[in-house]
PDB file of C-alpha atoms in Angstrom:
ATOM      1  CA  MET A  13      16.724 -18.231 -16.666  1.00  0.00           C
ATOM      2  CA  LEU A  14      19.014 -18.591 -13.633  1.00  0.00           C
ATOM      3  CA  LEU A  15      16.865 -16.125 -11.711  1.00  0.00           C
ATOM      4  CA  PRO A  16      13.949 -17.838  -9.913  1.00  0.00           C
ATOM      5  CA  TRP A  17      11.297 -15.298 -10.952  1.00  0.00           C
ATOM      6  CA  LEU A  18      12.302 -15.563 -14.617  1.00  0.00           C
ATOM      7  CA  THR A  19      12.223 -19.362 -14.415  1.00  0.00           C
ATOM      8  CA  ALA A  20       8.741 -19.297 -12.876  1.00  0.00           C
ATOM      9  CA  LYS A  21       7.584 -16.786 -15.487  1.00  0.00           C
ATOM     10  CA  PHE A  22       8.908 -18.952 -18.328  1.00  0.00           C
ATOM     11  CA  LEU A  23       7.274 -22.112 -16.972  1.00  0.00           C
ATOM     12  CA  PHE A  24       3.968 -20.846 -15.648  1.00  0.00           C
ATOM     13  CA  LYS A  25       2.969 -17.560 -17.268  1.00  0.00           C
ATOM     14  CA  PRO A  26       0.168 -18.073 -19.831  1.00  0.00           C
ATOM     15  CA  ARG A  27       0.681 -16.599 -23.263  1.00  0.00           C
ATOM     16  CA  VAL A  28      -0.552 -13.047 -23.770  1.00  0.00           C
ATOM     17  CA  GLY A  29      -2.995 -12.283 -26.580  1.00  0.00           C
ATOM     18  CA  PRO A  30      -1.868 -10.464 -29.735  1.00  0.00           C
ATOM     19  CA  LEU A  31      -3.923  -7.316 -29.187  1.00  0.00           C
ATOM     20  CA  ARG A  32      -2.509  -4.165 -27.643  1.00  0.00           C
ATOM     21  CA  LYS A  33      -5.146  -4.227 -24.893  1.00  0.00           C
ATOM     22  CA  ASP A  34      -4.081  -7.775 -23.975  1.00  0.00           C
ATOM     23  CA  ARG A  35      -0.560  -6.527 -23.330  1.00  0.00           C
ATOM     24  CA  ILE A  36      -1.835  -3.483 -21.425  1.00  0.00           C
ATOM     25  CA  LEU A  37      -3.967  -5.629 -19.109  1.00  0.00           C
ATOM     26  CA  ASP A  38      -1.047  -8.004 -18.572  1.00  0.00           C
ATOM     27  CA  ARG A  39       1.273  -5.152 -17.611  1.00  0.00           C
ATOM     28  CA  LEU A  40      -1.391  -3.626 -15.359  1.00  0.00           C
ATOM     29  CA  ALA A  41      -1.769  -6.929 -13.517  1.00  0.00           C
ATOM     30  CA  PHE A  42       2.001  -7.120 -13.027  1.00  0.00           C
ATOM     31  CA  TRP A  43       2.381  -3.541 -11.813  1.00  0.00           C
ATOM     32  CA  ARG A  44      -0.657  -3.849  -9.563  1.00  0.00           C
ATOM     33  CA  SER A  45       1.076  -6.762  -7.815  1.00  0.00           C
ATOM     34  CA  VAL A  46       4.434  -4.962  -7.590  1.00  0.00           C
ATOM     35  CA  VAL A  47       3.012  -1.647  -6.377  1.00  0.00           C
ATOM     36  CA  GLY A  48       0.651  -3.414  -3.984  1.00  0.00           C
ATOM     37  CA  MET A  49       3.492  -5.408  -2.442  1.00  0.00           C
ATOM     38  CA  ALA A  50       5.672  -2.290  -2.193  1.00  0.00           C
ATOM     39  CA  VAL A  51       2.883  -0.335  -0.469  1.00  0.00           C
ATOM     40  CA  ILE A  52       2.235  -3.168   1.987  1.00  0.00           C
ATOM     41  CA  MET A  53       5.930  -3.491   2.844  1.00  0.00           C
ATOM     42  CA  ALA A  54       6.396   0.287   3.176  1.00  0.00           C
ATOM     43  CA  THR A  55       3.402   0.722   5.483  1.00  0.00           C
ATOM     44  CA  THR A  56       3.796  -2.376   7.659  1.00  0.00           C
ATOM     45  CA  TYR A  57       7.567  -2.875   8.011  1.00  0.00           C
ATOM     46  CA  ARG A  58       7.685  -0.986  11.324  1.00  0.00           C
ATOM     47  CA  TYR A  59       5.175  -3.385  12.870  1.00  0.00           C
ATOM     48  CA  GLN A  60       6.999  -6.592  11.904  1.00  0.00           C
ATOM     49  CA  GLU A  61      10.381  -8.072  12.671  1.00  0.00           C
ATOM     50  CA  ALA A  62      12.548  -8.575   9.580  1.00  0.00           C
ATOM     51  CA  TRP A  63      13.115 -12.265  10.339  1.00  0.00           C
ATOM     52  CA  GLU A  64       9.344 -12.885  10.489  1.00  0.00           C
ATOM     53  CA  VAL A  65       8.588 -11.593   6.987  1.00  0.00           C
ATOM     54  CA  PRO A  66       9.911 -14.547   4.874  1.00  0.00           C
ATOM     55  CA  GLY A  67       8.077 -17.105   6.998  1.00  0.00           C
ATOM     56  CA  LYS A  68       4.806 -15.162   6.946  1.00  0.00           C
ATOM     57  CA  ASN A  69       5.057 -14.572   3.206  1.00  0.00           C
ATOM     58  CA  LEU A  70       5.660 -18.261   2.512  1.00  0.00           C
ATOM     59  CA  LEU A  71       2.832 -19.311   4.856  1.00  0.00           C
ATOM     60  CA  LYS A  72       0.383 -16.936   3.183  1.00  0.00           C
ATOM     61  CA  ALA A  73       1.574 -18.061  -0.246  1.00  0.00           C
ATOM     62  CA  LEU A  74       1.000 -21.710   0.728  1.00  0.00           C
ATOM     63  CA  GLN A  75      -2.507 -20.886   1.957  1.00  0.00           C
ATOM     64  CA  THR A  76      -3.201 -19.115  -1.330  1.00  0.00           C
ATOM     65  CA  GLY A  77      -1.862 -22.055  -3.311  1.00  0.00           C
ATOM     66  CA  ALA A  78      -3.985 -24.509  -1.298  1.00  0.00           C
ATOM     67  CA  LEU A  79      -7.137 -22.535  -2.088  1.00  0.00           C
ATOM     68  CA  ALA A  80      -6.093 -22.210  -5.731  1.00  0.00           C
ATOM     69  CA  LEU A  81      -5.976 -26.014  -5.957  1.00  0.00           C
ATOM     70  CA  LEU A  82      -9.757 -26.070  -5.507  1.00  0.00           C
ATOM     71  CA  LEU A  83     -10.413 -23.913  -8.560  1.00  0.00           C
ATOM     72  CA  PRO A  84      -9.551 -26.228 -11.509  1.00  0.00           C
ATOM     73  CA  PRO A  85     -11.923 -29.122 -10.724  1.00  0.00           C
ATOM     74  CA  LEU A  86     -14.769 -26.819  -9.716  1.00  0.00           C
ATOM     75  CA  SER A  87     -14.232 -24.527 -12.715  1.00  0.00           C
ATOM     76  CA  PHE A  88     -14.070 -27.462 -15.120  1.00  0.00           C
ATOM     77  CA  LEU A  89     -17.313 -28.955 -13.784  1.00  0.00           C
ATOM     78  CA  VAL A  90     -19.116 -25.607 -13.976  1.00  0.00           C
ATOM     79  CA  ILE A  91     -17.925 -24.774 -17.496  1.00  0.00           C
ATOM     80  CA  LEU A  92     -18.709 -28.348 -18.599  1.00  0.00           C
ATOM     81  CA  VAL A  93     -22.316 -27.926 -17.459  1.00  0.00           C
ATOM     82  CA  VAL A  94     -22.667 -24.412 -18.888  1.00  0.00           C
ATOM     83  CA  THR A  95     -21.136 -25.113 -22.323  1.00  0.00           C
ATOM     84  CA  ARG A  96     -23.443 -26.230 -25.120  1.00  0.00           C
ATOM     85  CA  PRO A  97     -23.362 -30.031 -25.661  1.00  0.00           C
ATOM     86  CA  GLY A  98     -21.809 -29.879 -29.120  1.00  0.00           C
ATOM     87  CA  ARG A  99     -18.895 -27.733 -27.944  1.00  0.00           C
ATOM     88  CA  ARG A 100     -17.827 -29.508 -24.754  1.00  0.00           C
ATOM     89  CA  THR A 101     -15.113 -31.560 -26.422  1.00  0.00           C
ATOM     90  CA  ARG A 102     -13.285 -28.313 -27.256  1.00  0.00           C
ATOM     91  CA  LEU A 103     -12.570 -27.873 -23.553  1.00  0.00           C
ATOM     92  CA  LEU A 104     -10.391 -31.000 -23.363  1.00  0.00           C
ATOM     93  CA  PRO A 105      -7.160 -29.584 -24.930  1.00  0.00           C
ATOM     94  CA  GLY A 106      -7.208 -26.715 -22.432  1.00  0.00           C
ATOM     95  CA  ALA A 107      -7.832 -29.137 -19.573  1.00  0.00           C
ATOM     96  CA  ARG A 108      -4.768 -31.143 -20.639  1.00  0.00           C
ATOM     97  CA  ARG A 109      -2.640 -27.982 -20.723  1.00  0.00           C
ATOM     98  CA  LEU A 110      -3.878 -27.052 -17.244  1.00  0.00           C
ATOM     99  CA  LEU A 111      -2.997 -30.510 -15.909  1.00  0.00           C
ATOM    100  CA  GLY A 112       0.466 -30.196 -17.435  1.00  0.00           C
ATOM    101  CA  ARG A 113       1.129 -26.844 -15.761  1.00  0.00           C
ATOM    102  CA  ALA A 114      -0.293 -28.053 -12.447  1.00  0.00           C
ATOM    103  CA  ALA A 115       1.812 -31.229 -12.530  1.00  0.00           C
ATOM    104  CA  LEU A 116       4.941 -29.210 -13.325  1.00  0.00           C
ATOM    105  CA  ALA A 117       4.217 -26.820 -10.444  1.00  0.00           C
ATOM    106  CA  LEU A 118       3.681 -29.658  -7.955  1.00  0.00           C
ATOM    107  CA  ILE A 119       6.796 -31.520  -9.120  1.00  0.00           C
ATOM    108  CA  SER A 120       8.966 -28.412  -8.837  1.00  0.00           C
ATOM    109  CA  PHE A 121       7.567 -27.786  -5.358  1.00  0.00           C
ATOM    110  CA  PHE A 122       8.209 -31.267  -3.931  1.00  0.00           C
ATOM    111  CA  LEU A 123      11.405 -32.080  -5.870  1.00  0.00           C
ATOM    112  CA  PRO A 124      13.808 -30.398  -3.372  1.00  0.00           C
ATOM    113  CA  PHE A 125      12.280 -32.342  -0.463  1.00  0.00           C
ATOM    114  CA  LEU A 126      12.588 -35.584  -2.430  1.00  0.00           C
ATOM    115  CA  LEU A 127      16.258 -34.856  -3.172  1.00  0.00           C
ATOM    116  CA  ILE A 128      16.903 -34.139   0.516  1.00  0.00           C
ATOM    117  CA  VAL A 129      15.276 -37.426   1.553  1.00  0.00           C
ATOM    118  CA  VAL A 130      17.179 -39.425  -1.071  1.00  0.00           C
ATOM    119  CA  GLY A 131      20.458 -37.705  -0.218  1.00  0.00           C
ATOM    120  CA  GLY A 132      19.936 -38.254   3.500  1.00  0.00           C
ATOM    121  CA  ALA A 133      19.178 -41.938   2.966  1.00  0.00           C
ATOM    122  CA  ASN A 134      22.489 -42.412   1.151  1.00  0.00           C
ATOM    123  CA  VAL A 135      24.592 -40.821   3.896  1.00  0.00           C
ATOM    124  CA  ASN A 136      26.649 -43.305   5.877  1.00  0.00           C
ATOM    125  CA  ILE A 137      26.684 -41.994   9.442  1.00  0.00           C
ATOM    126  CA  THR A 138      28.345 -44.997  11.118  1.00  0.00           C
ATOM    127  CA  ASN A 139      31.361 -45.117   8.775  1.00  0.00           C
ATOM    128  CA  PRO A 140      31.665 -41.687   7.189  1.00  0.00           C
ATOM    129  CA  HIS A 141      34.199 -41.006   4.463  1.00  0.00           C
ATOM    130  CA  PRO A 142      37.295 -39.152   5.748  1.00  0.00           C
ATOM    131  CA  GLY A 143      36.631 -36.176   3.495  1.00  0.00           C
ATOM    132  CA  ALA A 144      32.873 -36.062   4.108  1.00  0.00           C
ATOM    133  CA  ALA A 145      33.123 -33.306   6.708  1.00  0.00           C
ATOM    134  CA  VAL A 146      35.171 -31.097   4.375  1.00  0.00           C
ATOM    135  CA  VAL A 147      32.728 -31.663   1.516  1.00  0.00           C
ATOM    136  CA  PHE A 148      29.802 -30.856   3.806  1.00  0.00           C
ATOM    137  CA  ILE A 149      31.389 -27.599   4.989  1.00  0.00           C
ATOM    138  CA  LEU A 150      32.176 -26.556   1.421  1.00  0.00           C
ATOM    139  CA  ALA A 151      28.615 -27.407   0.361  1.00  0.00           C
ATOM    140  CA  ILE A 152      26.980 -25.192   3.016  1.00  0.00           C
ATOM    141  CA  PRO A 153      27.088 -21.984   0.876  1.00  0.00           C
ATOM    142  CA  LEU A 154      25.613 -23.919  -2.059  1.00  0.00           C
ATOM    143  CA  MET A 155      22.819 -25.295   0.132  1.00  0.00           C
ATOM    144  CA  ILE A 156      22.004 -21.818   1.466  1.00  0.00           C
ATOM    145  CA  ALA A 157      21.942 -20.363  -2.061  1.00  0.00           C
ATOM    146  CA  SER A 158      19.761 -23.252  -3.281  1.00  0.00           C
ATOM    147  CA  ALA A 159      17.340 -22.805  -0.382  1.00  0.00           C
ATOM    148  CA  PHE A 160      17.027 -19.080  -1.135  1.00  0.00           C
ATOM    149  CA  TRP A 161      16.545 -19.799  -4.862  1.00  0.00           C
ATOM    150  CA  PHE A 162      13.792 -22.333  -4.228  1.00  0.00           C
ATOM    151  CA  TYR A 163      12.117 -20.040  -1.686  1.00  0.00           C
ATOM    152  CA  CYS A 164      11.856 -17.282  -4.321  1.00  0.00           C
ATOM    153  CA  PHE A 165      10.839 -19.806  -6.995  1.00  0.00           C
ATOM    154  CA  TRP A 166       8.069 -21.253  -4.822  1.00  0.00           C
ATOM    155  CA  CYS A 167       6.675 -17.797  -4.037  1.00  0.00           C
ATOM    156  CA  CYS A 168       6.745 -16.856  -7.740  1.00  0.00           C
ATOM    157  CA  THR A 169       5.097 -20.155  -8.722  1.00  0.00           C
ATOM    158  CA  ILE A 170       2.298 -19.610  -6.213  1.00  0.00           C
ATOM    159  CA  TYR A 171       1.989 -16.026  -7.485  1.00  0.00           C
ATOM    160  CA  TRP A 172       1.349 -17.290 -11.030  1.00  0.00           C
ATOM    161  CA  ALA A 173      -1.053 -19.938  -9.728  1.00  0.00           C
ATOM    162  CA  ALA A 174      -3.050 -17.303  -7.844  1.00  0.00           C
ATOM    163  CA  ARG A 175      -2.889 -14.652 -10.560  1.00  0.00           C
ATOM    164  CA  THR A 176      -4.170 -17.064 -13.222  1.00  0.00           C
ATOM    165  CA  GLY A 177      -6.701 -18.841 -10.993  1.00  0.00           C
ATOM    166  CA  PHE A 178      -4.486 -21.951 -11.160  1.00  0.00           C
ATOM    167  CA  TRP A 179      -4.369 -21.610 -14.948  1.00  0.00           C
ATOM    168  CA  THR A 180      -8.134 -22.088 -15.369  1.00  0.00           C
ATOM    169  CA  GLY A 181      -7.901 -19.738 -18.354  1.00  0.00           C
ATOM    170  CA  GLU A 182      -6.355 -22.659 -20.249  1.00  0.00           C
ATOM    171  CA  ILE A 183      -9.779 -24.341 -20.160  1.00  0.00           C
ATOM    172  CA  HIS A 184     -11.719 -21.212 -21.119  1.00  0.00           C
ATOM    173  CA  PRO A 185     -10.344 -17.633 -21.334  1.00  0.00           C
ATOM    174  CA  LEU A 186     -13.279 -16.195 -19.358  1.00  0.00           C
ATOM    175  CA  LEU A 187     -12.469 -18.460 -16.410  1.00  0.00           C
ATOM    176  CA  ALA A 188      -9.211 -16.577 -15.741  1.00  0.00           C
ATOM    177  CA  PRO A 189     -10.748 -13.285 -14.473  1.00  0.00           C
ATOM    178  CA  ILE A 190     -13.637 -15.152 -12.832  1.00  0.00           C
ATOM    179  CA  GLY A 191     -11.334 -17.631 -11.093  1.00  0.00           C
ATOM    180  CA  THR A 192      -8.876 -15.026  -9.821  1.00  0.00           C
ATOM    181  CA  THR A 193     -11.763 -12.899  -8.513  1.00  0.00           C
ATOM    182  CA  VAL A 194     -13.305 -15.841  -6.650  1.00  0.00           C
ATOM    183  CA  LEU A 195      -9.912 -16.796  -5.199  1.00  0.00           C
ATOM    184  CA  MET A 196      -9.168 -13.236  -4.110  1.00  0.00           C
ATOM    185  CA  LEU A 197     -12.600 -12.815  -2.479  1.00  0.00           C
ATOM    186  CA  LEU A 198     -12.241 -16.124  -0.617  1.00  0.00           C
ATOM    187  CA  ILE A 199      -8.812 -15.232   0.768  1.00  0.00           C
ATOM    188  CA  SER A 200      -9.655 -11.624   1.614  1.00  0.00           C
ATOM    189  CA  GLY A 201     -13.040 -12.567   3.060  1.00  0.00           C
ATOM    190  CA  ALA A 202     -11.497 -15.207   5.308  1.00  0.00           C
ATOM    191  CA  GLU A 203      -8.874 -12.738   6.543  1.00  0.00           C
ATOM    192  CA  ILE A 204     -11.460 -10.037   7.236  1.00  0.00           C
ATOM    193  CA  ILE A 205     -13.866 -12.407   9.022  1.00  0.00           C
ATOM    194  CA  TRP A 206     -11.332 -14.334  11.111  1.00  0.00           C
ATOM    195  CA  GLY A 207      -8.744 -11.596  11.376  1.00  0.00           C
ATOM    196  CA  GLY A 208      -5.183 -11.609  10.166  1.00  0.00           C
ATOM    197  CA  ALA A 209      -3.753  -8.307  11.281  1.00  0.00           C
ATOM    198  CA  ASP A 210      -1.344  -9.778  13.865  1.00  0.00           C
ATOM    199  CA  THR A 211       0.926  -6.892  14.845  1.00  0.00           C
ATOM    200  CA  VAL A 212      -0.327  -4.469  12.164  1.00  0.00           C
ATOM    201  CA  PRO A 213      -2.948  -1.952  13.397  1.00  0.00           C
ATOM    202  CA  HIS A 214      -6.400  -3.119  12.344  1.00  0.00           C
ATOM    203  CA  PRO A 215      -7.468   0.119  10.553  1.00  0.00           C
ATOM    204  CA  LEU A 216      -4.303   0.078   8.410  1.00  0.00           C
ATOM    205  CA  TRP A 217      -4.622  -3.644   7.722  1.00  0.00           C
ATOM    206  CA  LEU A 218      -8.305  -3.309   6.765  1.00  0.00           C
ATOM    207  CA  THR A 219      -7.579  -0.342   4.475  1.00  0.00           C
ATOM    208  CA  LEU A 220      -4.849  -2.256   2.648  1.00  0.00           C
ATOM    209  CA  ASN A 221      -7.137  -5.261   2.202  1.00  0.00           C
ATOM    210  CA  LEU A 222     -10.055  -3.211   0.887  1.00  0.00           C
ATOM    211  CA  CYS A 223      -7.805  -1.300  -1.532  1.00  0.00           C
ATOM    212  CA  GLY A 224      -6.403  -4.595  -2.796  1.00  0.00           C
ATOM    213  CA  ILE A 225      -9.906  -5.990  -3.303  1.00  0.00           C
ATOM    214  CA  ALA A 226     -11.031  -2.857  -5.167  1.00  0.00           C
ATOM    215  CA  THR A 227      -8.068  -2.797  -7.565  1.00  0.00           C
ATOM    216  CA  ALA A 228      -8.330  -6.541  -8.214  1.00  0.00           C
ATOM    217  CA  LEU A 229     -12.049  -6.245  -9.005  1.00  0.00           C
ATOM    218  CA  VAL A 230     -11.480  -3.345 -11.403  1.00  0.00           C
ATOM    219  CA  LEU A 231      -8.725  -5.223 -13.226  1.00  0.00           C
ATOM    220  CA  ALA A 232     -10.732  -8.467 -13.422  1.00  0.00           C
ATOM    221  CA  PHE A 233     -13.812  -6.611 -14.695  1.00  0.00           C
ATOM    222  CA  SER A 234     -11.739  -4.858 -17.371  1.00  0.00           C
ATOM    223  CA  GLU A 235     -10.223  -8.165 -18.488  1.00  0.00           C
ATOM    224  CA  TYR A 236     -13.649  -9.839 -18.570  1.00  0.00           C
ATOM    225  CA  ARG A 237     -15.148  -7.033 -20.659  1.00  0.00           C
ATOM    226  CA  HIS A 238     -12.205  -7.145 -23.056  1.00  0.00           C
ATOM    227  CA  LEU A 239     -12.595 -10.899 -23.538  1.00  0.00           C
ATOM    228  CA  ARG A 240     -16.339 -10.541 -24.054  1.00  0.00           C
ATOM    229  CA  ALA A 241     -15.736  -7.824 -26.640  1.00  0.00           C
ATOM    230  CA  SER A 242     -13.269 -10.150 -28.373  1.00  0.00           C
ATOM    231  CA  GLY A 243     -16.045 -12.689 -28.887  1.00  0.00           C
ATOM    232  CA  TYR A 244     -15.600 -15.135 -26.003  1.00  0.00           C
ATOM    233  CA  ARG A 245     -18.786 -16.574 -24.472  1.00  0.00           C
ATOM    234  CA  LEU A 246     -19.110 -19.034 -21.599  1.00  0.00           C
ATOM    235  CA  ARG A 247     -21.606 -21.272 -23.415  1.00  0.00           C
ATOM    236  CA  GLU A 248     -19.801 -21.321 -26.761  1.00  0.00           C
ATOM    237  CA  GLY A 249     -16.533 -23.000 -25.843  1.00  0.00           C
ATOM    238  CA  PRO A 250     -12.970 -21.642 -25.587  1.00  0.00           C
ATOM    239  CA  GLU A 251     -12.862 -20.114 -29.095  1.00  0.00           C
ATOM    240  CA  PRO A 252     -14.235 -16.627 -29.855  1.00  0.00           C
ATOM    241  CA  VAL A 253     -17.643 -16.489 -31.504  1.00  0.00           C
ATOM    242  CA  ILE A 254     -17.588 -14.855 -34.937  1.00  0.00           C
ATOM    243  CA  SER A 255     -20.551 -12.747 -35.963  1.00  0.00           C
ATOM    244  CA  ARG A 256     -22.784 -13.442 -38.926  1.00  0.00           C
ATOM    245  CA  GLN A 257     -20.728 -10.939 -40.939  1.00  0.00           C
ATOM    246  CA  ALA A 258     -17.989 -13.573 -41.400  1.00  0.00           C
ATOM    247  CA  CYS A 259     -20.501 -16.102 -42.710  1.00  0.00           C
ATOM    248  CA  ASP A 260     -22.313 -13.736 -45.075  1.00  0.00           C
ATOM    249  CA  HIS A 261     -19.188 -11.925 -46.330  1.00  0.00           C
ATOM    250  CA  PRO A 262     -16.149 -14.204 -45.888  1.00  0.00           C
ATOM    251  CA  GLU A 263     -13.936 -11.806 -47.856  1.00  0.00           C
ATOM    252  CA  GLU A 264     -14.404  -9.081 -45.209  1.00  0.00           C
ATOM    253  CA  PRO A 265     -12.576  -9.008 -41.860  1.00  0.00           C
ATOM    254  CA  ALA A 266     -14.497 -10.936 -39.244  1.00  0.00           C
ATOM    255  CA  THR A 267     -16.003  -9.019 -36.355  1.00  0.00           C
ATOM    256  CA  PRO A 268     -16.347 -10.673 -32.931  1.00  0.00           C
ATOM    257  CA  ALA A 269     -19.898 -11.140 -31.766  1.00  0.00           C
ATOM    258  CA  GLY A 270     -21.113  -8.232 -29.701  1.00  0.00           C
ATOM    259  CA  ARG A 271     -19.071  -5.658 -31.620  1.00  0.00           C
ATOM    260  CA  THR A 272     -21.302  -5.363 -34.699  1.00  0.00           C
TER     261      THR A 272
END
């Protein structure tokens, strides 16, 4: 838990379903991100200065997080309209869970800045304590380590926000692949239209973007099909729909709708 990526995973990763395919899709999403990042770094490192990479990564992550903030309210309004009237109240527990995760993410993001402001306000510059300079010098390594930790934690938090469509799957499982696809297309489309290659050659940059879009679409489509096969429907609420077999023969194992 001391590692920033493990802390972000513990706080913000949604639970994985019990089926083997759920775990496979989860691992595929993880390895797609890892391999994609490794390929991008391996092919573009010669065109970028090492000191520019952290700043660019954080800036792009912040842009992704800002776009992800638009997904929950829009997704909730759409699913509220689409869902059958008698099942809309079932969306509320998921909406509360989403708000909890979002609030935790925002608090963890702004907490360091709040601590800096509070700490700076309590510093007495006119009459400093005799040992204040020594304490400050000794605290420099701790401040550098804390800044690095929070930098990694912020990037990992934004990664989970983007990968889960800002946790819209808490409202309805089918919103997760739909939300992440919409977010990815918005970001990639904006980069392709307005350009974002900077120092990277445009053909290489465009190839990397198109490959990322293709793999993300394949993964999202596979996840959507798996959820549909498990019985989830947009109009029926966040619980899987059980086929008539369960009603007619309750002693037999229930089969999700669409698999009979």
